[in-house]
C-alpha cells in the first residue's frame, strides 16, 4: 500500500505547487474500456445512458479508484455531452458523429447558449453523488473539451485524421470561426463553473487537437478561446488544468494561459517543458500511453525517467501524455501507480528541503 493522507489531497497540493510527500498520479481516460468492470456494464447499458444516469456515471467514475491507488477521480462524461445540451444532434460510434456538421453562419447562430442546470442537470447530479461517495476523501476533477477541439468535431462532423475540414474552415471563414469558438468558450465557461459549484475540486480543459495548428493560428483561435473559458473560471477558486496535446511547438504561447496547471503530451521531456513554462506553472504528464505495454522493468524505467525529468521542484502531477488505450492491461496501470508512489515518497525533512 502506498502512503496516503486521508484528510489532505496530495493532488490538489501539487496543483498549487506546494511540497507533497509523494508524487500524485491519475490517468487520462482512467474510467473506460480497458477495465473489465466497465466493459461488463457497457454490455448492458449504452455509453450515453451511462453518462446521463448519475448513479451509473458515479459508479463508472469510481471503478478505477477502487482498483488502483489513484490520487484523483475524473467525472465520467464526454467532451461532447454539453453540446447535446446546446441542441447539437450527435451520436457516439464510438467517437462522436455530428448529424449536421456546423459550417454556416445560420448553424452557428442556431447553437443555444448552455444553461447547465437546465440542459445537463445529470452532470451536476453525478458530481454531487461522486463527492458523497468518493473513498479516501479523493478529489474530483471536472472537465470540458477545449473550444478548438469541440470546433473540430462540430465542423468536421466526424473524427478526421488531421481535422482537415475544420482547419480549412479556420482559414476560409476566420470571422465565423471566431464566433463559433467564442460561443463554445462561453458555454464551456458556464459549464465548468457549474461543475465547480456542484463540487468539482479542479477543472480541466481537454484541448486534444489544438496541437495541429501553426503557432499564429493557435494563438488567434485556440488560445484566444481557451483564455475566455479560463477567465470565466477565475472566481471558481479551484485549480484550472489546461491540457494541449502535441504542444511542443506551442509552449511559449501555452505558458501564457490563465491556468495553474499545464498538461502536456509525451513528445518533449518535462525538464525542457518546465524550463519553458517557468516556475509559476505546475505541470501534468507525460508518460507515453504506449509505455504501458513494456515489460515491468522497462515500464518502471520509463516512469523513473519521467519522475527524474520532472525534477524535485513542487508542482508535478504524474499522468500519461494522452488518454490510456482501450487494450491496455489493468495490471500495468497498477504497477505504474504503485511504482510512482513508492519511488517518489520522501521522509518529511526531504520534502522541506525541496520547498
Ligand atoms: O476517465 C475518463 O477520463 C472518462 C471520461 C471521458 C470520456 N471521454 C469517456 C468516453 C473523458 C475525460 C473523455 C474526453 C474526450 N472525449 C476527449 C478528450 C481527451 C482525449 O482523449 O483526447 C475526446 C477527444 C473525446 C471524444 C471521444 N469520445 C472519442 C474520440 C471517443 C471514442 C473513442 C475513445 O477514445 O474512447 C469518445 C467516446 C467515449 N468517451 C468513450 C468513453 C469511455 C467510449 C464509449 C464506449 O464505451 O463505447
Coordinates of C-alpha atoms and ligand atoms in Angstrom, one line a residue:
X1 CA 0.0 0.0 0.0
X2 CA 1.3 3.4 -0.8
X3 CA 1.4 6.2 1.7
X4 CA -1.7 8.4 1.7
X5 CA -3.0 11.1 3.9
X6 CA -6.8 10.8 4.1
X7 CA -7.6 14.4 5.1
X8 CA -5.5 16.4 2.6
X9 CA -5.2 15.9 -1.1
X10 CA -1.7 15.5 -2.5
X11 CA -3.1 16.1 -6.0
X12 CA -4.6 19.5 -5.1
X13 CA -1.4 20.5 -3.2
X14 CA 0.6 19.7 -6.3
X15 CA -1.7 21.8 -8.4
X16 CA -1.0 24.7 -6.1
X17 CA 2.8 23.9 -6.3
X18 CA 3.0 23.0 -2.6
X19 CA 5.5 20.4 -1.4
X20 CA 4.0 16.9 -1.3
X21 CA 5.0 13.7 0.5
X22 CA 4.9 11.7 -2.8
X23 CA 4.1 12.4 -6.5
X24 CA 0.3 12.3 -7.1
X25 CA -0.8 10.3 -10.2
X26 CA -4.0 9.9 -12.1
X27 CA -4.5 8.7 -15.7
X28 CA -6.3 10.5 -18.5
X29 CA -9.4 8.4 -19.5
X30 CA -8.9 6.2 -16.4
X31 CA -12.5 5.1 -16.5
X32 CA -13.3 3.2 -19.6
X33 CA -12.9 0.3 -21.9
X34 CA -9.6 -1.1 -20.6
X35 CA -11.4 -2.0 -17.4
X36 CA -13.3 -5.3 -17.5
X37 CA -15.8 -4.0 -15.0
X38 CA -16.5 -1.1 -17.4
X39 CA -16.9 -3.4 -20.3
X40 CA -19.3 -5.6 -18.3
X41 CA -21.5 -2.7 -17.5
X42 CA -21.3 -1.4 -21.1
X43 CA -22.5 -4.8 -22.4
X44 CA -25.8 -4.0 -20.7
X45 CA -26.0 -0.1 -21.0
X46 CA -25.1 2.2 -23.9
X47 CA -22.5 4.9 -23.4
X48 CA -24.9 7.8 -23.4
X49 CA -27.2 6.2 -20.8
X50 CA -24.1 5.7 -18.6
X51 CA -23.3 9.4 -18.8
X52 CA -26.9 10.5 -18.3
X53 CA -27.7 8.3 -15.3
X54 CA -26.0 9.8 -12.2
X55 CA -25.8 6.5 -10.3
X56 CA -24.1 4.8 -13.2
X57 CA -21.8 7.7 -14.0
X58 CA -20.8 7.8 -10.4
X59 CA -20.2 4.0 -10.4
X60 CA -18.0 4.2 -13.5
X61 CA -16.1 7.2 -12.2
X62 CA -15.2 5.2 -9.1
X63 CA -14.3 1.9 -10.8
X64 CA -10.6 2.9 -11.3
X65 CA -10.4 4.5 -7.9
X66 CA -11.5 1.2 -6.3
X67 CA -8.9 -0.8 -8.2
X68 CA -5.8 1.5 -8.1
X69 CA -4.3 3.9 -5.5
X70 CA -5.0 6.9 -7.8
X71 CA -4.9 10.4 -6.3
X72 CA -7.9 11.9 -8.1
X73 CA -11.1 10.9 -9.7
X74 CA -12.3 12.4 -13.0
X75 CA -16.0 12.7 -13.8
X76 CA -17.3 10.1 -16.2
X77 CA -18.8 12.0 -19.1
X78 CA -17.7 13.2 -22.6
X79 CA -16.5 16.4 -24.0
X80 CA -19.4 16.3 -26.5
X81 CA -22.1 15.9 -23.8
X82 CA -22.7 19.6 -23.2
X83 CA -23.0 20.2 -26.9
X84 CA -26.0 17.9 -26.9
X85 CA -27.4 20.3 -24.3
X86 CA -26.9 23.1 -26.7
X87 CA -29.1 21.4 -29.3
X88 CA -26.4 19.5 -31.3
X89 CA -27.7 16.2 -32.6
X90 CA -24.9 13.7 -32.2
X91 CA -24.1 10.0 -31.6
X92 CA -21.1 8.1 -30.4
X93 CA -19.8 5.4 -32.8
X94 CA -17.7 5.1 -30.6
X95 CA -16.1 8.5 -31.5
X96 CA -18.6 11.5 -31.8
X97 CA -20.5 11.8 -35.0
X98 CA -22.5 15.1 -35.5
X99 CA -25.6 14.6 -37.7
X100 CA -25.4 18.0 -39.3
X101 CA -21.9 19.5 -39.2
X102 CA -21.8 23.2 -38.4
X103 CA -20.4 25.1 -41.4
X104 CA -22.7 28.1 -41.9
X105 CA -23.4 31.4 -40.1
X106 CA -27.0 30.2 -39.6
X107 CA -25.8 26.9 -38.0
X108 CA -23.5 28.9 -35.7
X109 CA -26.3 31.3 -34.7
X110 CA -28.6 28.3 -34.2
X111 CA -26.5 27.0 -31.3
X112 CA -28.3 27.6 -28.0
X113 CA -26.4 29.2 -25.1
X114 CA -25.8 26.5 -22.5
X115 CA -27.6 26.7 -19.2
X116 CA -26.1 23.8 -17.3
X117 CA -28.8 23.4 -14.6
X118 CA -31.4 23.2 -17.3
X119 CA -29.5 21.5 -20.1
X120 CA -27.2 19.0 -18.4
X121 CA -28.6 18.6 -14.8
X122 CA -27.5 14.9 -14.8
X123 CA -23.8 16.0 -15.0
X124 CA -24.2 18.2 -11.9
X125 CA -26.1 15.5 -10.1
X126 CA -23.4 13.0 -10.9
X127 CA -20.8 15.3 -9.4
X128 CA -22.8 15.6 -6.2
X129 CA -23.1 11.8 -6.0
X130 CA -19.4 11.2 -6.6
X131 CA -18.4 13.7 -4.0
X132 CA -20.7 12.0 -1.5
X133 CA -19.3 8.5 -2.4
X134 CA -15.6 9.1 -3.2
X135 CA -13.4 7.0 -0.9
X136 CA -10.4 8.2 1.0
X137 CA -11.5 11.8 0.5
X138 CA -10.3 11.8 -3.1
X139 CA -10.7 15.0 -5.0
X140 CA -12.9 15.1 -8.1
X141 CA -11.8 16.7 -11.4
X142 CA -14.5 18.2 -13.6
X143 CA -13.8 18.7 -17.3
X144 CA -14.8 20.1 -20.6
X145 CA -13.5 20.0 -24.1
X146 CA -11.2 22.8 -25.3
X147 CA -13.1 25.2 -27.6
X148 CA -10.9 24.3 -30.6
X149 CA -11.3 20.5 -30.0
X150 CA -15.1 20.9 -29.9
X151 CA -14.9 23.1 -33.0
X152 CA -13.0 20.2 -34.8
X153 CA -15.8 17.7 -34.1
X154 CA -18.6 20.2 -34.9
X155 CA -17.2 21.4 -38.2
X156 CA -15.8 18.0 -39.4
X157 CA -18.9 16.1 -38.3
X158 CA -16.8 13.0 -37.5
X159 CA -13.2 12.4 -36.5
X160 CA -10.7 13.1 -39.2
X161 CA -7.1 12.1 -39.1
X162 CA -5.9 15.8 -39.0
X163 CA -9.3 17.5 -38.8
X164 CA -8.6 19.0 -42.3
X165 CA -12.1 20.3 -42.8
X166 CA -12.0 22.3 -39.5
X167 CA -8.6 23.7 -40.2
X168 CA -9.5 24.7 -43.7
X169 CA -12.6 26.4 -42.3
X170 CA -10.4 28.5 -39.9
X171 CA -8.6 30.0 -42.9
X172 CA -11.6 30.2 -45.3
X173 CA -14.0 31.6 -42.7
X174 CA -11.9 33.3 -39.9
X175 CA -14.7 35.6 -38.6
X176 CA -17.3 32.8 -38.5
X177 CA -14.7 30.5 -36.8
X178 CA -14.0 33.1 -34.1
X179 CA -17.8 33.5 -33.5
X180 CA -18.2 29.7 -33.1
X181 CA -15.1 29.4 -30.9
X182 CA -16.3 32.3 -28.7
X183 CA -19.7 30.7 -28.3
X184 CA -18.1 27.4 -27.4
X185 CA -15.8 29.2 -25.0
X186 CA -18.6 30.9 -23.2
X187 CA -20.7 27.7 -23.0
X188 CA -17.7 25.8 -21.5
X189 CA -17.1 28.6 -19.0
X190 CA -20.6 28.3 -17.8
X191 CA -20.4 24.5 -17.8
X192 CA -17.2 24.3 -15.8
X193 CA -18.3 27.0 -13.3
X194 CA -21.5 24.9 -12.7
X195 CA -19.3 21.8 -12.2
X196 CA -17.2 23.6 -9.6
X197 CA -20.4 24.9 -7.9
X198 CA -21.7 21.3 -7.8
X199 CA -18.5 20.1 -6.1
X200 CA -15.7 19.6 -8.7
X201 CA -12.4 20.5 -6.9
X202 CA -10.3 21.0 -10.1
X203 CA -11.3 21.8 -13.6
X204 CA -9.6 20.6 -16.8
X205 CA -9.9 21.7 -20.4
X206 CA -9.0 18.9 -22.8
X207 CA -7.6 20.6 -25.9
X208 CA -6.8 17.3 -27.8
X209 CA -6.4 18.7 -31.3
X210 CA -5.0 22.3 -31.0
X211 CA -1.5 20.9 -31.5
X212 CA -2.4 20.5 -35.2
X213 CA -2.3 24.3 -35.6
X214 CA 0.6 26.6 -36.5
X215 CA 1.6 28.9 -33.6
X216 CA -0.1 32.0 -35.0
X217 CA -3.4 30.2 -35.7
X218 CA -3.1 28.5 -32.3
X219 CA -2.9 31.9 -30.6
X220 CA -5.5 33.7 -32.7
X221 CA -8.1 30.9 -32.4
X222 CA -7.5 28.1 -29.9
X223 CA -5.7 30.0 -27.1
X224 CA -7.9 33.1 -27.5
X225 CA -11.0 31.0 -27.0
X226 CA -9.4 28.9 -24.2
X227 CA -8.5 32.1 -22.3
X228 CA -12.1 33.2 -22.5
X229 CA -13.2 30.0 -20.8
X230 CA -10.3 30.1 -18.2
X231 CA -11.0 33.7 -17.3
X232 CA -14.7 32.8 -16.6
X233 CA -13.4 30.3 -14.0
X234 CA -11.2 32.7 -12.0
X235 CA -13.9 33.2 -9.4
X236 CA -14.5 29.4 -9.0
X237 CA -11.4 29.3 -6.8
X238 CA -10.2 25.8 -7.9
X239 CA -7.1 24.8 -9.9
X240 CA -7.5 25.0 -13.7
X241 CA -5.7 22.5 -15.8
X242 CA -5.1 23.3 -19.5
X243 CA -4.1 20.2 -21.5
X244 CA -2.8 20.7 -25.0
X245 CA -1.9 17.6 -26.9
X246 CA 1.2 18.0 -29.2
X247 CA 2.1 21.3 -27.7
X248 CA 5.9 21.2 -28.0
X249 CA 6.0 23.9 -30.7
X250 CA 3.4 26.0 -28.8
X251 CA 4.8 26.1 -25.3
X252 CA 5.6 29.8 -25.2
X253 CA 2.0 30.6 -26.0
X254 CA 0.6 27.9 -23.7
X255 CA 2.7 29.3 -20.8
X256 CA 0.6 32.5 -21.1
X257 CA -2.7 30.6 -20.4
X258 CA -4.6 31.6 -17.3
X259 CA -4.3 28.1 -15.8
X260 CA -2.5 26.9 -12.7
X261 CA -1.5 23.6 -14.3
X262 CA -0.4 22.8 -17.9
X263 CA -0.9 19.3 -19.1
X264 CA 1.5 18.1 -21.8
X265 CA 1.9 15.1 -24.2
X266 CA 5.0 12.8 -24.2
X267 CA 6.9 14.3 -27.1
X268 CA 9.0 16.7 -25.0
X269 CA 10.9 15.8 -21.8
X270 CA 9.5 17.6 -18.7
X271 CA 12.7 19.3 -17.8
X272 CA 12.6 21.3 -21.0
X273 CA 8.8 21.8 -20.6
X274 CA 9.3 23.2 -17.1
X275 CA 12.1 25.5 -18.2
X276 CA 9.9 26.9 -20.9
X277 CA 6.8 27.2 -18.8
X278 CA 8.6 28.9 -16.0
X279 CA 8.2 28.4 -12.2
X280 CA 4.7 29.8 -12.0
X281 CA 3.0 26.8 -13.6
X282 CA 2.5 23.3 -12.3
X283 CA 2.9 20.6 -14.9
X284 CA 0.9 17.4 -15.6
X285 CA 2.2 14.4 -17.6
X286 CA 3.8 12.9 -19.5
X287 CA 4.4 9.2 -20.0
X288 CA 3.7 7.8 -23.5
X289 CA 0.5 5.7 -23.2
X290 CA 2.4 3.1 -25.3
X291 CA 4.9 2.6 -22.4
X292 CA 2.2 0.6 -20.5
X293 CA 2.9 -2.2 -23.0
X294 CA 6.5 -2.5 -21.9
X295 CA 7.8 -5.4 -19.7
X296 CA 7.5 -4.5 -16.0
X297 CA 11.2 -3.4 -15.5
X298 CA 11.1 -1.3 -18.7
X299 CA 7.8 0.4 -17.6
X300 CA 9.5 1.2 -14.3
X301 CA 12.5 2.7 -16.1
X302 CA 10.2 4.8 -18.2
X303 CA 8.3 6.1 -15.1
X304 CA 11.6 6.8 -13.4
X305 CA 12.7 8.8 -16.4
X306 CA 9.5 11.0 -16.2
X307 CA 10.0 11.5 -12.5
X308 CA 13.6 12.5 -13.0
X309 CA 12.8 14.9 -15.8
X310 CA 10.0 16.5 -13.8
X311 CA 12.6 17.1 -11.1
X312 CA 12.1 17.8 -7.4
X313 CA 10.6 21.3 -7.6
X314 CA 7.0 21.2 -6.4
X315 CA 4.2 21.2 -8.9
X316 CA 4.3 17.9 -10.8
X317 CA 1.3 15.7 -11.3
X318 CA 2.2 12.3 -12.9
X319 CA -0.1 11.3 -15.8
X320 CA 0.1 9.9 -19.3
X321 CA 0.8 12.3 -22.2
X322 CA -2.7 11.4 -23.7
X323 CA -5.6 9.1 -22.8
X324 CA -4.9 5.4 -21.9
X325 CA -5.5 3.0 -24.8
X326 CA -8.5 0.6 -24.6
X327 CA -6.4 -2.6 -24.9
X328 CA -4.1 -1.7 -22.0
X329 CA -3.6 -4.3 -19.3
X330 CA -5.0 -3.0 -16.0
X331 CA -2.1 -4.8 -14.2
X332 CA 0.3 -2.4 -15.9
X333 CA -1.7 0.6 -14.6
X334 CA -1.5 -0.8 -11.1
X335 CA 2.3 -1.3 -11.4
X336 CA 2.7 2.2 -12.7
X337 CA 0.6 3.9 -9.9
X338 CA 2.3 1.9 -7.1
X339 CA 5.8 2.5 -8.6
X340 CA 5.3 6.2 -8.9
X341 CA 4.2 6.5 -5.3
X342 CA 7.0 4.3 -3.9
X343 CA 9.8 5.9 -5.9
X344 CA 8.7 9.4 -5.1
X345 CA 7.9 9.0 -1.4
X346 CA 10.3 11.1 0.7
X347 CA 10.6 11.4 4.5
X348 CA 9.2 14.8 5.6
X349 CA 12.6 16.5 6.1
X350 CA 13.5 15.8 2.5
X351 CA 10.2 17.3 1.3
X352 CA 11.0 20.5 3.2
X353 CA 14.4 20.7 1.5
X354 CA 12.8 20.9 -1.9
X355 CA 10.4 23.7 -1.0
Ligands
LIG1 O1 -11.9 8.5 -17.1 C1 -12.2 9.3 -18.1 O2 -11.4 10.2 -18.4 C2 -13.5 9.1 -18.7 C3 -14.3 10.3 -19.1 C4 -14.0 10.7 -20.5 C5 -14.5 10.2 -21.7 N1 -14.2 11.0 -22.8 C6 -15.4 9.0 -21.8 C7 -15.6 8.3 -23.1 C8 -13.3 11.9 -20.9 C9 -12.4 12.8 -20.0 C10 -13.4 12.0 -22.3 C11 -12.8 13.1 -23.0 C12 -12.8 13.1 -24.5 N2 -13.7 12.6 -25.4 C13 -11.7 13.7 -25.3 C14 -10.5 14.4 -24.7 C15 -9.5 13.5 -24.3 C16 -8.7 12.8 -25.3 O3 -8.6 11.6 -25.3 O4 -8.2 13.5 -26.3 C17 -12.1 13.5 -26.6 C18 -11.2 13.9 -27.8 C19 -13.3 12.8 -26.7 C20 -14.1 12.4 -27.9 C21 -14.4 11.0 -27.9 N3 -15.5 10.4 -27.2 C22 -13.8 9.9 -28.6 C23 -12.6 10.1 -29.6 C24 -14.5 8.7 -28.3 C25 -14.2 7.3 -28.8 C26 -13.1 6.6 -28.5 C27 -12.4 6.8 -27.2 O5 -11.4 7.5 -27.2 O6 -12.8 6.2 -26.2 C28 -15.5 9.1 -27.3 C29 -16.4 8.1 -26.7 C30 -16.1 7.9 -25.3 N4 -15.9 8.8 -24.3 C31 -15.9 6.6 -24.6 C32 -15.6 6.8 -23.3 C33 -15.4 5.8 -22.2 C34 -16.0 5.2 -25.3 C35 -17.5 4.9 -25.4 C36 -17.9 3.5 -25.3 O7 -17.8 2.9 -24.1 O8 -18.2 2.9 -26.3

